[in-house]
Short mmCIF file of C-alpha atoms in Angstrom, two decimals:
data_model
loop_
_atom_site.label_atom_id
_atom_site.label_comp_id
_atom_site.label_asym_id
_atom_site.label_seq_id
_atom_site.Cartn_x
_atom_site.Cartn_y
_atom_site.Cartn_z
CA GLY A 1 91.80 107.19 99.15
CA GLN A 2 88.85 104.82 99.38
CA GLN A 3 86.49 104.81 96.41
CA LEU A 4 84.23 102.05 97.69
CA ASN A 5 81.21 102.54 99.92
CA GLN A 6 80.53 99.41 101.95
CA SER A 7 77.39 99.02 104.02
CA PRO A 8 76.28 98.43 106.58
CA GLN A 9 79.22 99.28 108.80
CA SER A 10 78.07 96.76 111.40
CA MET A 11 75.33 94.18 111.87
CA PHE A 12 73.97 92.38 114.91
CA ILE A 13 71.85 89.36 114.06
CA GLN A 14 70.48 86.19 115.60
CA GLU A 15 71.81 82.78 114.66
CA GLY A 16 69.86 81.38 111.72
CA GLU A 17 69.09 84.74 110.13
CA ASP A 18 70.18 85.69 106.64
CA VAL A 19 72.62 88.56 106.12
CA SER A 20 73.20 90.91 103.22
CA MET A 21 75.91 93.51 102.71
CA ASN A 22 76.96 95.49 99.68
CA CYS A 23 79.56 97.71 98.12
CA THR A 24 79.02 100.50 95.66
CA SER A 25 81.28 102.77 93.68
CA SER A 26 80.99 105.65 91.26
CA SER A 27 83.66 103.96 89.13
CA ILE A 28 83.58 100.81 87.04
CA PHE A 29 85.32 97.73 88.42
CA ASN A 30 86.80 94.80 86.55
CA THR A 31 86.90 92.49 89.55
CA TRP A 32 85.03 92.18 92.84
CA LEU A 33 86.41 90.18 95.74
CA TRP A 34 84.90 89.39 99.12
CA TYR A 35 87.08 88.62 102.15
CA LYS A 36 86.43 87.64 105.75
CA GLN A 37 88.80 88.65 108.54
CA ASP A 38 88.84 87.04 111.97
CA PRO A 39 90.29 89.07 114.86
CA GLY A 40 94.07 89.29 114.68
CA GLU A 41 94.27 87.34 111.44
CA GLY A 42 94.72 88.16 107.79
CA PRO A 43 91.69 88.39 105.49
CA VAL A 44 90.68 85.16 103.80
CA LEU A 45 89.21 85.16 100.31
CA LEU A 46 85.58 84.02 100.21
CA ILE A 47 84.43 84.69 96.65
CA ALA A 48 85.96 86.21 93.52
CA LEU A 49 83.84 87.70 90.73
CA TYR A 50 85.19 88.57 87.30
CA LYS A 51 82.20 89.21 85.02
CA ALA A 52 79.33 91.66 85.20
CA GLY A 53 76.17 89.86 86.28
CA GLU A 54 78.12 86.90 87.64
CA LEU A 55 76.47 85.17 90.58
CA THR A 56 78.71 82.83 92.58
CA SER A 57 78.08 80.70 95.63
CA ASN A 58 80.43 79.22 98.20
CA GLY A 59 78.44 77.13 100.64
CA ARG A 60 76.05 79.44 102.47
CA LEU A 61 77.63 82.50 100.83
CA THR A 62 76.43 84.05 97.60
CA ALA A 63 77.90 87.08 95.89
CA GLN A 64 77.02 88.96 92.71
CA PHE A 65 78.91 91.28 90.40
CA GLY A 66 76.45 94.05 89.53
CA ILE A 67 75.54 94.45 85.88
CA THR A 68 76.56 98.12 85.97
CA ARG A 69 80.00 96.94 87.24
CA LYS A 70 79.75 99.54 90.00
CA ASP A 71 78.40 97.37 92.79
CA SER A 72 78.45 93.95 94.41
CA PHE A 73 76.61 92.24 97.23
CA LEU A 74 77.34 89.36 99.56
CA ASN A 75 74.62 87.27 101.16
CA ILE A 76 75.08 84.81 104.01
CA SER A 77 72.22 82.41 104.60
CA ALA A 78 71.34 80.71 107.88
CA SER A 79 74.08 82.46 109.85
CA ILE A 80 76.03 80.57 112.52
CA PRO A 81 78.26 81.88 115.34
CA SER A 82 81.47 81.25 113.39
CA ASP A 83 80.32 83.75 110.76
CA VAL A 84 81.38 86.48 113.19
CA GLY A 85 84.09 88.70 111.77
CA ILE A 86 84.75 91.60 109.46
CA TYR A 87 83.77 91.24 105.83
CA PHE A 88 85.58 93.32 103.23
CA CYS A 89 84.79 93.92 99.62
CA ALA A 90 87.60 94.76 97.24
CA GLY A 91 87.79 95.52 93.59
CA GLN A 92 90.08 96.49 90.78
CA LEU A 93 89.13 99.72 89.08
CA LYS A 94 88.92 99.56 85.32
CA GLU A 95 91.22 102.53 84.96
CA THR A 96 93.72 101.49 87.61
CA SER A 97 97.10 100.64 86.20
CA GLY A 98 99.11 97.80 87.55
CA SER A 99 97.65 95.53 90.16
CA ARG A 100 96.18 97.71 92.90
CA LEU A 101 92.96 96.80 94.62
CA THR A 102 90.58 99.18 96.35
CA PHE A 103 89.08 98.00 99.64
CA GLY A 104 85.84 98.87 101.35
CA GLU A 105 85.84 99.90 105.01
CA GLY A 106 84.41 96.56 106.12
CA THR A 107 81.21 95.25 107.70
CA GLN A 108 81.51 93.98 111.28
CA LEU A 109 79.16 91.03 111.72
CA THR A 110 78.05 89.82 115.15
CA VAL A 111 75.93 86.67 115.44
CA ASN A 112 74.10 86.04 118.69
CA PRO A 113 73.55 82.33 119.50
CA ASP B 1 102.54 74.14 102.77
CA GLY B 2 102.15 76.90 100.21
CA GLY B 3 101.33 80.34 101.43
CA ILE B 4 102.45 83.68 102.74
CA THR B 5 104.47 83.80 105.95
CA GLN B 6 104.83 86.96 107.97
CA SER B 7 107.16 87.33 110.93
CA PRO B 8 107.26 88.22 113.68
CA LYS B 9 103.60 88.00 114.68
CA TYR B 10 104.13 90.50 117.49
CA LEU B 11 106.80 93.19 117.63
CA PHE B 12 107.47 95.96 120.10
CA ARG B 13 109.53 98.96 119.10
CA LYS B 14 110.96 101.83 121.03
CA GLU B 15 110.40 105.26 119.67
CA GLY B 16 113.17 106.28 117.30
CA GLN B 17 114.01 102.76 116.21
CA ASN B 18 113.63 101.21 112.81
CA VAL B 19 112.06 97.77 112.59
CA THR B 20 111.71 95.35 109.70
CA LEU B 21 108.75 93.05 109.12
CA SER B 22 109.40 89.95 107.07
CA CYS B 23 107.12 88.58 104.34
CA GLU B 24 107.92 85.43 102.39
CA GLN B 25 105.73 83.63 99.86
CA ASN B 26 106.25 80.29 98.13
CA LEU B 27 103.33 80.70 95.74
CA ASN B 28 105.56 81.90 92.90
CA HIS B 29 103.51 85.10 92.76
CA ASP B 30 104.92 88.09 90.97
CA ALA B 31 103.16 90.91 92.82
CA MET B 32 103.46 91.56 96.54
CA TYR B 33 101.85 94.18 98.79
CA TRP B 34 101.99 95.71 102.24
CA TYR B 35 98.86 97.04 103.90
CA ARG B 36 98.31 98.76 107.21
CA GLN B 37 95.17 98.23 109.26
CA ASP B 38 94.21 100.33 112.27
CA PRO B 39 91.64 99.05 114.79
CA GLY B 40 88.13 99.03 113.38
CA GLN B 41 89.28 100.32 110.03
CA GLY B 42 89.90 99.06 106.53
CA LEU B 43 93.14 98.34 104.72
CA ARG B 44 95.45 101.05 103.46
CA LEU B 45 98.14 100.30 100.89
CA ILE B 46 101.70 101.18 101.92
CA TYR B 47 103.84 99.80 99.08
CA TYR B 48 103.51 97.25 96.34
CA SER B 49 105.83 95.47 93.96
CA GLN B 50 104.84 93.95 90.65
CA ILE B 51 108.22 92.45 89.84
CA VAL B 52 111.63 91.84 91.39
CA ASN B 53 113.74 94.97 91.88
CA ASP B 54 110.74 97.25 91.34
CA PHE B 55 108.20 98.72 93.76
CA GLN B 56 105.75 101.62 93.94
CA LYS B 57 104.41 103.77 96.72
CA GLY B 58 100.89 103.18 97.87
CA ASP B 59 98.60 105.65 99.62
CA ILE B 60 100.54 105.92 102.91
CA ALA B 61 104.19 105.26 102.04
CA GLU B 62 105.71 108.04 104.17
CA GLY B 63 107.85 106.64 106.97
CA TYR B 64 108.13 103.20 105.37
CA SER B 65 110.61 101.55 103.03
CA VAL B 66 110.69 98.24 101.16
CA SER B 67 112.96 96.14 98.98
CA ARG B 68 112.30 93.38 96.48
CA GLU B 69 115.59 91.62 95.84
CA LYS B 70 113.98 88.19 95.50
CA LYS B 71 110.66 87.15 94.05
CA GLU B 72 109.61 85.38 97.23
CA SER B 73 110.55 88.13 99.71
CA PHE B 74 109.19 91.63 100.30
CA PRO B 75 110.35 93.03 103.67
CA LEU B 76 108.88 96.22 105.08
CA THR B 77 110.92 98.60 107.24
CA VAL B 78 109.04 100.92 109.54
CA THR B 79 111.38 103.84 110.07
CA SER B 80 111.59 106.34 112.89
CA ALA B 81 110.03 108.85 110.52
CA GLN B 82 106.70 107.06 110.81
CA LYS B 83 105.02 109.06 113.56
CA ASN B 84 102.23 106.64 114.43
CA PRO B 85 103.46 103.13 113.59
CA THR B 86 101.36 101.11 116.03
CA ALA B 87 99.09 99.02 113.80
CA PHE B 88 98.40 95.62 112.27
CA TYR B 89 100.47 95.05 109.12
CA LEU B 90 99.37 92.69 106.37
CA CYS B 91 101.45 91.32 103.54
CA ALA B 92 99.77 89.95 100.43
CA SER B 93 100.65 88.53 97.05
CA ARG B 94 99.00 88.01 93.69
CA ALA B 95 99.69 85.76 90.74
CA THR B 96 100.32 87.25 87.31
CA ALA B 97 97.05 85.87 86.00
CA GLY B 98 93.94 87.01 87.79
CA ASN B 99 93.18 89.81 90.21
CA THR B 100 92.92 87.80 93.43
CA ILE B 101 95.12 88.86 96.33
CA TYR B 102 96.01 86.44 99.12
CA PHE B 103 97.04 87.62 102.57
CA GLY B 104 99.47 86.52 105.24
CA GLU B 105 98.38 86.26 108.87
CA GLY B 106 99.59 89.71 109.79
CA SER B 107 102.08 91.28 112.19
CA TRP B 108 101.21 93.45 115.17
CA LEU B 109 103.59 96.34 115.74
CA THR B 110 103.42 98.29 118.97
CA VAL B 111 105.54 101.30 119.82
CA VAL B 112 106.46 101.48 123.50
#
């Protein structure tokens, strides 16, 4: 079952506003990934984080790997209508064997023009 | 172009029938995955394979079967034993190095 808590579940914002979402876990993660999914499409990787404390940007997106290795956040600055979609966090648990990832439940983002 | 190709994009199945969803990747990735996504929900792992001729059950494997005869192919069969198969199915793959998973564009399965 899911071991990640992703919040908020949904967000309704105005174009131009900044957005922040996060994922937390009671377990330690080795990797944090952030994906965006458009309706009817597969998730697309936005940012990958591999080290505790790592802060990485991709255009208007910024994500951080928490220093406790149990959380991560994603910020979107100056939102635009095409930012609409579902954002998922995913991570690999330290104790997980093989190559399984654990996914959050997603944050549905709506941007009003 | 390199990537993960799923087919068909849309599939309708009658109750009691088995159907197979295709997933092919030309990324030379070792690991491949199948996820199920229900409307408004996250991704649930059905099966995964880390190497050719080997695969493991995920969290919701009942009613599904897979094979991994070739590195580039990982087909998923939705059997008649799957009681609620209508969903969006996503195939993914991962290189040996690194923990990043890349997804195909998904297949919609509807039971009619």
